[in-house]
């Protein structure tokens, strides 16, 4: 028989998150629980002390000690309430911070899959808003114990005064229990709907902010505003339903609780006339009846817990997304040979790469070209294990990437992207990101190679300029991204469209420096310009998710369809008269390429007029 966690992985992860978060602040939660129970105990003692003081005063007996006792209990209640407020805020803040750290690490460990599934805006809403709401769970549970102790203690106190009083109250207790159960169930459902609508609004808003220049250029601000706010009616309905649930619960509590209190007071009055109770005990009974019917406090606590559980479940959905697992096999010494064997990758139900075979010898450069949507960036992500294939293997110097430890893999592979994210306090820290101990000399040398040193030195504080205070163009950002990749080093360098924003002169200088290093670093670059592809030892031409051919740029240029990739004329849908051998249906490059599918030969050896 399967457990609830097996039937609903998100709920199982949510429970695990909340249990671990509670243990993280365990000592403070225990202190909060004790303080709350102490406050409840003091509140239970106060009616008895008041009743005793009243009886003594009516009898004209000395009552100073009991009056002082009442004053002391009132002061103690005020002090405990202040301590409870401080502890509640501390536990909430600690738990929220822990949840955000945990979920942020998990999202980064899951990689692009999490953003693809939930969207960046919804992820931010979960990690900010939902984490804050779920973070109230440990303190709310501790306070709920005290909230339950009040009614239970009130019933016990009524029984101690006279068993008839407890019996009258317990006769109506099932109605209160049903009321609390309905509140918890209905609030949890409406809170889940409310939070889902919040997530949709956050996701749409993040998209609009990211594309704000496009929106303004198109003059579609009103239309985009309407799109962002489209889930607002759902949000409103869920919010109103939540308040209606709590309003109905409060109305029922107002209807039921006073009736029970009146019943208790009426019975106490009857017992007073019969001499079984004193006036002070009647006063105490009325106060204990109020404590025993403390449904308002319980409704608020249960509603808060229901909202927190709904928020925790949304965090559990993120936690259920699997993270990337790494192996323990060490990376041997090697030239950086990269191999893709039967690699298939699917995204959104579509096969983007289908059975790709490539073999990139160490120290050589492979340019990957193809039309938009052919899978170039996905291939670049797979080559450095920013993503995993659905089938096949990617190997570096004979070792599958999935079997490498995290540090070995990231130390061996450097990346540069079309739109690099510069993370770090200063420009120098951003360029040294990921390096154990980046030296200023190494960072400056990498910046010079990427032609970024001159404009960085012109910044107010040079390499010590804060990233947020460093205005830069798209091309300058790309040069900084290239500098970071050059500073990283490693045996494999992957450039995912990292030259697209550079002018042709700058690109030529960088490619000369990049390809002039000689053997020692294997380079895989996604290219959109023919001049860049011409500098590579070989070009892998992607078409329809498969490798159409591998060869030197000047050899593939004979094909009109290949030239069309760069905007140089359009060829037929399928050319059969070319010098480039056709590829097999598996997605490799057919036979006749030195006997190896997708094998790249050094540039000097490819001079026989046919594709290698």
XYZ file of C-alpha atoms in Angstrom:
612
model
C 0.000 0.000 0.000
C 1.449 3.355 -1.005
C 1.858 6.189 1.456
C 0.437 9.650 1.034
C 3.895 10.915 0.084
C 4.008 8.356 -2.740
C 0.568 9.415 -4.007
C 1.409 13.116 -3.797
C 5.169 13.793 -3.960
C 4.674 17.532 -3.475
C 2.744 16.982 -0.226
C 5.408 14.548 0.971
C 8.189 17.038 0.262
C 6.160 19.784 1.956
C 5.844 17.714 5.140
C 9.551 16.932 5.073
C 10.384 20.606 4.582
C 8.243 21.680 7.505
C 9.603 18.954 9.792
C 13.185 19.900 8.969
C 12.430 23.610 9.325
C 10.879 22.986 12.737
C 13.973 21.059 13.860
C 16.154 23.924 12.594
C 14.492 26.269 15.108
C 13.701 23.484 17.566
C 15.023 25.151 20.719
C 13.201 28.404 20.004
C 10.013 26.538 19.106
C 10.241 24.647 22.388
C 10.780 27.917 24.268
C 7.836 29.486 22.433
C 5.639 26.517 23.277
C 6.607 26.691 26.946
C 6.049 30.456 27.096
C 2.669 30.094 25.375
C 1.606 27.330 27.739
C 2.837 29.386 30.707
C 0.749 32.321 29.486
C -2.264 30.031 29.128
C -1.642 28.676 32.624
C -1.464 32.174 34.064
C -4.670 33.027 32.227
C -6.340 29.953 33.761
C -5.175 30.862 37.270
C -6.420 34.458 37.041
C -10.219 33.706 37.188
C -9.728 31.475 40.224
C -7.682 34.166 41.979
C -10.244 36.835 41.091
C -13.062 34.666 42.385
C -11.249 33.943 45.636
C -10.437 37.649 46.137
C -14.095 38.561 45.512
C -15.355 36.021 48.040
C -12.961 37.348 50.675
C -13.920 40.949 49.993
C -17.636 40.129 50.225
C -16.970 38.369 53.519
C -14.960 41.363 54.762
C -11.974 39.053 55.264
C -8.344 40.021 54.558
C -7.847 39.734 50.771
C -4.587 41.622 50.240
C -2.605 38.503 49.332
C -5.135 37.451 46.677
C -5.386 40.958 45.247
C -1.596 41.053 44.918
C -1.706 37.596 43.377
C -4.156 38.870 40.746
C -1.922 41.882 40.052
C 1.103 39.618 39.726
C -0.717 37.328 37.282
C -1.719 40.332 35.149
C 1.902 41.558 35.059
C 3.127 38.039 34.277
C 0.644 37.769 31.416
C 1.936 41.046 29.955
C 5.560 39.897 30.240
C 4.860 36.477 28.734
C 2.924 38.091 25.891
C 5.939 40.312 25.064
C 8.318 37.321 25.152
C 5.897 35.330 22.993
C 5.802 38.132 20.405
C 9.605 38.309 20.217
C 9.997 34.523 19.970
C 7.289 34.270 17.307
C 8.985 36.908 15.147
C 12.394 35.264 15.608
C 11.154 31.774 14.738
C 9.238 33.061 11.706
C 12.289 34.955 10.396
C 14.705 32.055 10.970
C 12.404 29.505 9.377
C 11.669 31.728 6.381
C 15.393 32.360 5.834
C 16.116 28.628 6.073
C 13.366 27.760 3.600
C 14.605 30.372 1.122
C 18.193 29.133 1.356
C 17.075 25.523 0.976
C 14.786 26.189 -1.994
C 17.243 28.546 -3.710
C 19.948 25.893 -3.533
C 17.515 23.299 -4.827
C 16.434 25.473 -7.752
C 20.061 26.097 -8.704
C 20.782 22.384 -8.339
C 17.834 21.474 -10.554
C 19.107 23.845 -13.239
C 16.993 25.064 -16.152
C 14.344 22.378 -15.580
C 12.860 24.278 -12.635
C 12.603 27.555 -14.549
C 11.166 25.752 -17.581
C 8.470 24.092 -15.488
C 7.411 26.916 -13.187
C 8.659 30.088 -14.878
C 11.013 32.586 -13.286
C 8.245 34.856 -11.977
C 6.347 32.020 -10.302
C 9.592 30.705 -8.795
C 10.316 34.110 -7.292
C 6.779 34.261 -5.884
C 7.250 30.848 -4.282
C 10.684 31.591 -2.848
C 9.641 35.009 -1.512
C 5.937 35.068 -0.650
C 5.168 31.383 -0.142
C 8.363 30.787 1.836
C 7.426 33.639 4.188
C 3.957 32.182 4.708
C 5.201 28.628 5.148
C 7.849 29.950 7.553
C 5.123 30.778 10.073
C 4.271 27.082 10.513
C 6.589 26.156 13.436
C 5.561 29.179 15.508
C 1.896 28.677 14.610
C 2.050 25.047 15.697
C 3.661 26.015 18.995
C 1.009 28.677 19.551
C -1.738 26.219 18.575
C -0.748 23.979 21.494
C -1.387 26.883 23.857
C -4.573 27.806 21.984
C -5.846 24.262 22.521
C -4.657 24.255 26.134
C -6.914 27.246 26.894
C -10.249 25.564 26.044
C -9.148 22.238 27.542
C -8.002 23.966 30.709
C -11.237 25.946 30.862
C -13.303 22.744 30.693
C -11.159 21.099 33.378
C -11.504 24.177 35.608
C -15.285 24.111 35.168
C -15.271 20.457 36.194
C -13.224 21.255 39.279
C -15.721 23.939 40.317
C -18.694 21.649 39.672
C -19.117 18.711 37.312
C -22.509 20.043 36.126
C -20.772 23.060 34.578
C -18.391 20.879 32.557
C -21.235 18.607 31.482
C -23.291 21.523 30.160
C -20.336 22.806 28.160
C -19.363 19.403 26.742
C -22.902 18.912 25.480
C -22.232 21.600 22.853
C -18.565 20.781 22.201
C -19.189 18.565 19.090
C -20.651 21.591 17.294
C -17.438 23.527 17.922
C -15.294 20.600 16.741
C -17.202 20.353 13.439
C -16.901 24.091 12.987
C -13.109 24.023 13.416
C -12.741 21.079 11.029
C -14.730 22.848 8.302
C -12.684 26.026 8.739
C -9.393 24.178 8.322
C -10.533 22.312 5.189
C -12.167 25.233 3.378
C -9.385 27.697 4.207
C -6.703 25.344 2.875
C -8.533 24.952 -0.449
C -9.162 28.661 -0.973
C -5.592 29.551 0.099
C -4.185 27.171 -2.528
C -6.257 28.841 -5.256
C -5.221 32.271 -4.062
C -1.510 31.401 -4.103
C -1.728 29.803 -7.555
C -3.307 32.967 -8.932
C -0.545 35.011 -7.289
C 2.042 32.820 -9.007
C 0.459 33.344 -12.433
C 0.453 37.118 -11.959
C 4.095 37.065 -10.826
C 5.120 34.956 -13.838
C 3.390 37.294 -16.301
C 4.855 40.352 -14.573
C 8.399 38.935 -14.781
C 7.955 38.360 -18.509
C 6.661 41.899 -19.001
C 9.526 43.452 -17.039
C 12.081 41.434 -18.988
C 10.593 42.584 -22.277
C 9.816 46.147 -21.240
C 11.717 47.688 -24.152
C 9.822 45.564 -26.661
C 6.522 46.476 -25.021
C 7.291 50.195 -25.127
C 8.559 50.014 -28.684
C 5.362 48.270 -29.784
C 3.169 50.659 -27.797
C 1.291 47.772 -26.180
C 1.511 48.848 -22.535
C -2.253 48.627 -21.995
C -2.486 45.206 -23.621
C 0.455 43.917 -21.586
C -1.036 45.316 -18.378
C -4.268 43.487 -19.143
C -2.338 40.253 -19.740
C -0.469 40.554 -16.443
C -3.680 41.254 -14.531
C -5.753 38.606 -16.301
C -5.631 36.195 -13.301
C -6.815 39.020 -11.005
C -10.497 37.871 -11.015
C -9.374 34.379 -9.930
C -7.271 35.996 -7.208
C -10.228 38.088 -6.105
C -12.607 35.112 -6.037
C -10.157 33.014 -4.036
C -9.503 35.845 -1.601
C -13.187 36.581 -1.102
C -13.880 32.883 -0.617
C -11.159 32.727 2.034
C -12.664 35.663 3.910
C -16.186 34.236 3.542
C -15.002 30.947 5.054
C -13.484 32.727 8.022
C -16.459 35.103 8.263
C -18.959 32.216 8.369
C -16.806 30.479 10.962
C -16.694 33.626 13.086
C -20.459 34.103 12.723
C -21.137 30.526 13.796
C -18.712 30.919 16.666
C -20.501 34.108 17.737
C -23.787 32.195 17.604
C -22.631 29.031 19.392
C -20.108 30.327 21.930
C -22.399 32.821 23.739
C -25.121 30.169 24.030
C -22.669 27.829 25.750
C -21.429 30.619 27.976
C -24.973 31.578 28.936
C -25.788 27.949 29.643
C -22.783 27.648 31.951
C -23.608 30.918 33.741
C -27.266 29.888 34.105
C -26.333 26.552 35.666
C -23.805 28.343 37.899
C -26.596 30.717 39.033
C -28.842 27.780 39.888
C -26.022 26.180 41.866
C -25.431 29.531 43.609
C -29.042 29.657 44.771
C -28.685 26.149 46.134
C -25.554 27.084 48.027
C -23.216 24.823 46.049
C -21.260 27.755 44.571
C -20.057 31.066 45.928
C -20.273 34.404 44.130
C -16.547 34.246 43.377
C -16.942 30.764 41.867
C -19.764 32.042 39.660
C -17.424 34.800 38.464
C -14.662 32.254 37.844
C -17.127 29.976 36.003
C -18.135 32.762 33.649
C -14.493 33.475 32.841
C -13.687 29.778 32.339
C -16.680 29.466 30.008
C -15.202 32.248 27.880
C -11.828 30.463 27.816
C -13.437 27.120 27.003
C -15.294 28.626 24.042
C -12.197 30.356 22.674
C -13.128 29.408 19.138
C -12.069 32.764 17.743
C -8.452 32.164 18.693
C -8.553 28.611 17.362
C -10.171 29.716 14.095
C -7.422 32.262 13.543
C -4.683 29.739 14.358
C -6.176 27.048 12.157
C -6.707 29.459 9.263
C -3.078 30.594 9.523
C -1.888 26.987 9.572
C -4.060 26.147 6.569
C -2.557 29.023 4.568
C 0.941 27.998 5.667
C 0.338 24.378 4.610
C -0.915 25.516 1.212
C 2.211 27.649 0.787
C 4.421 24.760 1.930
C 2.847 22.518 -0.682
C 3.827 24.985 -3.401
C 7.367 24.841 -2.053
C 7.097 21.051 -2.036
C 6.321 21.117 -5.761
C 9.651 22.865 -6.322
C 11.444 20.484 -3.955
C 10.004 17.520 -5.864
C 11.848 18.639 -9.003
C 14.952 16.373 -9.130
C 18.388 17.930 -8.830
C 21.401 16.998 -10.908
C 23.252 14.016 -9.441
C 27.035 13.784 -9.767
C 29.353 10.815 -9.655
C 32.669 10.055 -8.000
C 34.803 9.025 -10.974
C 37.884 11.185 -11.336
C 38.685 12.911 -14.604
C 41.943 11.514 -16.031
C 44.624 13.583 -17.690
C 43.723 14.210 -21.282
C 43.572 16.725 -24.104
C 39.857 17.474 -23.646
C 38.353 15.108 -26.191
C 34.569 15.587 -26.353
C 32.250 12.820 -27.544
C 28.503 12.723 -28.038
C 27.160 9.220 -28.537
C 23.585 8.813 -29.711
C 22.464 11.919 -27.828
C 18.728 12.582 -27.904
C 17.129 15.482 -26.055
C 13.478 16.482 -25.808
C 11.990 19.743 -24.657
C 8.289 20.421 -24.228
C 7.323 17.106 -25.792
C 9.395 17.837 -28.916
C 12.573 16.026 -29.915
C 15.110 18.810 -30.385
C 18.197 16.618 -30.861
C 17.788 13.152 -32.316
C 20.600 10.592 -32.017
C 23.498 13.035 -32.405
C 27.008 11.535 -32.731
C 30.048 13.802 -32.590
C 33.715 13.284 -31.799
C 35.785 16.406 -31.138
C 39.499 15.619 -30.726
C 41.310 17.383 -27.924
C 42.776 20.776 -28.765
C 40.561 21.353 -31.800
C 37.710 23.754 -32.451
C 34.240 22.713 -33.577
C 31.763 25.338 -34.746
C 28.078 24.370 -34.512
C 25.849 26.052 -37.068
C 22.236 25.700 -38.081
C 18.986 27.538 -38.457
C 17.093 28.855 -35.475
C 15.518 26.016 -33.518
C 17.918 23.382 -34.803
C 19.202 22.638 -31.276
C 22.556 24.470 -31.232
C 22.233 25.967 -27.751
C 20.840 22.733 -26.367
C 23.813 20.847 -27.782
C 26.136 23.378 -26.147
C 24.309 22.898 -22.835
C 24.597 19.121 -23.077
C 28.299 19.323 -23.925
C 29.080 20.902 -20.538
C 26.249 19.212 -18.617
C 24.144 22.256 -18.028
C 21.439 19.791 -19.072
C 21.258 16.013 -19.390
C 20.207 14.142 -22.532
C 17.142 11.935 -22.505
C 19.176 9.227 -24.217
C 22.828 8.706 -25.095
C 26.022 9.831 -23.396
C 28.335 12.838 -23.400
C 31.968 12.008 -22.579
C 35.005 14.105 -21.776
C 38.307 12.280 -22.222
C 36.434 8.995 -22.144
C 34.458 9.632 -18.949
C 30.674 10.199 -19.073
C 29.903 13.643 -17.684
C 27.237 12.238 -15.349
C 29.916 10.158 -13.575
C 32.175 13.125 -12.775
C 32.170 14.940 -9.416
C 30.758 18.445 -9.480
C 34.094 20.204 -8.891
C 35.939 18.159 -11.514
C 33.278 18.868 -14.124
C 33.003 22.591 -13.459
C 36.760 22.969 -13.251
C 37.201 21.279 -16.628
C 34.492 23.137 -18.592
C 34.302 26.897 -19.130
C 31.285 28.684 -20.598
C 30.477 31.995 -22.255
C 26.936 32.964 -23.233
C 25.163 35.386 -25.542
C 23.748 37.329 -22.586
C 26.107 36.689 -19.687
C 24.894 37.267 -16.140
C 27.618 39.149 -14.292
C 27.347 37.959 -10.715
C 29.470 39.436 -7.949
C 30.011 42.679 -6.125
C 32.631 44.132 -8.465
C 33.720 43.626 -12.049
C 36.840 41.805 -10.854
C 34.769 39.455 -8.691
C 32.390 38.807 -11.580
C 35.275 37.825 -13.860
C 36.736 35.530 -11.193
C 33.426 33.827 -10.474
C 33.911 30.124 -9.757
C 37.684 30.317 -9.315
C 38.999 29.114 -5.926
C 41.537 31.933 -5.643
C 41.421 34.253 -8.664
C 44.559 36.359 -9.055
C 44.276 39.938 -10.362
C 46.905 39.192 -12.980
C 44.985 36.237 -14.370
C 41.762 38.243 -14.522
C 43.416 41.172 -16.294
C 45.117 38.871 -18.815
C 41.764 37.244 -19.599
C 40.176 40.689 -19.988
C 42.935 41.732 -22.409
C 42.352 38.590 -24.469
C 38.647 39.435 -24.639
C 39.428 43.097 -25.504
C 37.668 44.184 -22.303
C 40.620 45.582 -20.361
C 40.514 49.063 -21.916
C 36.886 49.889 -21.121
C 37.099 48.278 -17.664
C 40.057 50.543 -16.796
C 37.992 53.547 -17.853
C 35.368 52.751 -15.223
C 35.446 54.919 -12.052
C 37.201 52.238 -9.962
C 38.458 49.962 -12.705
C 38.124 46.302 -11.763
C 36.858 47.345 -8.313
C 33.812 49.093 -9.801
C 30.526 47.653 -8.569
C 28.748 45.676 -11.272
C 25.566 47.685 -10.704
C 27.507 50.929 -11.282
C 29.186 49.802 -14.504
C 27.133 50.870 -17.549
C 27.915 48.700 -20.542
C 26.596 47.823 -23.962
C 25.595 44.356 -25.090
C 28.945 43.875 -26.788
C 30.846 44.978 -23.678
C 28.820 42.551 -21.570
C 29.708 39.769 -23.987
C 33.390 40.651 -23.774
C 33.204 40.476 -19.990
C 31.525 37.090 -20.301
C 34.307 35.928 -22.611
C 36.909 37.258 -20.180
C 35.304 35.247 -17.383
C 35.431 32.104 -19.540
C 39.091 32.741 -20.466
C 39.987 33.295 -16.804
C 38.243 30.052 -15.888
C 40.494 27.974 -18.146
C 39.843 24.237 -18.233
C 40.249 21.688 -20.979
C 36.918 22.427 -22.709
C 35.651 25.912 -23.587
C 32.051 26.280 -24.795
C 30.914 29.533 -26.399
C 27.142 29.580 -26.786
C 26.572 32.395 -29.267
C 29.020 34.421 -27.167
C 30.258 36.537 -30.136
C 26.874 37.592 -31.524
C 26.892 41.180 -30.164
C 30.463 42.002 -31.194
C 31.334 44.085 -34.218
C 33.188 42.226 -36.935
C 36.579 43.779 -36.147
C 36.366 42.943 -32.429
C 35.103 39.464 -33.235
C 38.026 38.870 -35.584
C 40.547 39.982 -32.962
C 38.986 37.707 -30.349
C 38.753 34.715 -32.679
C 42.406 35.207 -33.660
C 43.348 35.160 -29.979
C 40.968 32.305 -29.245
C 42.112 30.032 -32.050
C 45.735 31.084 -31.893
C 46.410 29.465 -28.547
C 47.310 26.188 -30.198
C 46.513 22.775 -28.693
C 45.569 22.402 -25.066
C 41.956 23.600 -24.987
C 39.091 22.066 -26.903
C 36.605 24.662 -28.119
C 32.951 24.242 -29.032
C 31.240 27.371 -30.284
C 27.786 28.136 -31.578
C 28.374 30.318 -34.644
C 26.014 32.524 -36.635
C 28.575 34.156 -38.912
C 30.397 32.480 -41.708
C 33.654 34.208 -40.748
C 33.540 32.609 -37.301
C 32.773 29.160 -38.699
C 35.636 29.555 -41.186
C 38.126 29.898 -38.295
C 37.174 26.549 -36.788
C 38.917 23.254 -37.523
C 35.537 21.793 -38.459
C 31.866 22.716 -38.599
C 28.947 20.570 -37.416
C 25.884 21.493 -39.410
C 22.650 20.850 -37.490
C 19.461 20.475 -39.437
C 16.176 19.273 -37.957
C 17.797 18.075 -34.741
C 20.377 15.936 -36.533
C 23.918 16.457 -37.723
C 23.575 16.949 -41.457
C 27.327 16.974 -42.038
C 30.700 17.691 -40.469
C 33.458 19.328 -42.492
C 35.504 22.434 -43.121
C 33.508 25.589 -43.704
C 34.859 26.121 -47.204
C 33.854 22.592 -48.166
C 30.317 22.856 -46.811
C 29.976 26.269 -48.470
C 29.494 24.516 -51.784
C 25.998 23.582 -50.618
C 23.317 26.191 -51.288
C 21.337 24.933 -48.302
C 24.354 25.410 -46.031
C 24.908 28.910 -47.408
C 21.248 29.656 -46.665
C 21.988 29.139 -42.955
C 24.059 32.345 -43.143
C 21.596 34.105 -45.452
C 23.574 33.426 -48.621
C 20.877 32.154 -50.952
C 18.465 29.286 -50.491
C 19.037 25.768 -51.621
C 16.547 23.007 -52.321
C 14.980 21.189 -49.456
C 17.238 18.203 -50.015
C 20.360 18.410 -52.133
C 21.718 15.179 -53.486
C 24.503 16.407 -55.748
C 26.877 17.798 -53.152
C 30.380 16.739 -52.247
C 29.286 16.295 -48.639
C 28.231 12.725 -47.886
C 24.673 12.357 -46.606
C 24.159 11.604 -42.936
C 22.536 8.457 -41.634
C 19.024 8.457 -40.173
C 20.562 8.115 -36.735
C 21.722 11.723 -36.877
C 25.409 11.056 -37.421
C 27.288 11.860 -40.600
C 27.044 8.675 -42.620
C 30.003 6.537 -43.578
C 33.211 7.648 -45.183
C 34.322 10.188 -42.540
C 37.589 8.443 -41.751
C 35.466 5.466 -40.745
C 34.023 7.357 -37.725
C 30.603 9.018 -37.538
C 31.003 12.692 -36.787
C 34.790 12.474 -36.368
C 36.666 15.768 -36.752
C 40.086 15.709 -38.326
C 42.624 18.500 -37.793
C 42.270 21.354 -40.240
C 45.583 20.640 -41.960
C 44.473 17.131 -42.880
C 41.211 18.194 -44.487
C 42.423 19.304 -47.878
C 41.199 16.660 -50.259
C 38.120 18.533 -51.449
C 35.605 16.333 -49.628
C 34.052 16.661 -46.228
C 36.069 14.864 -43.549
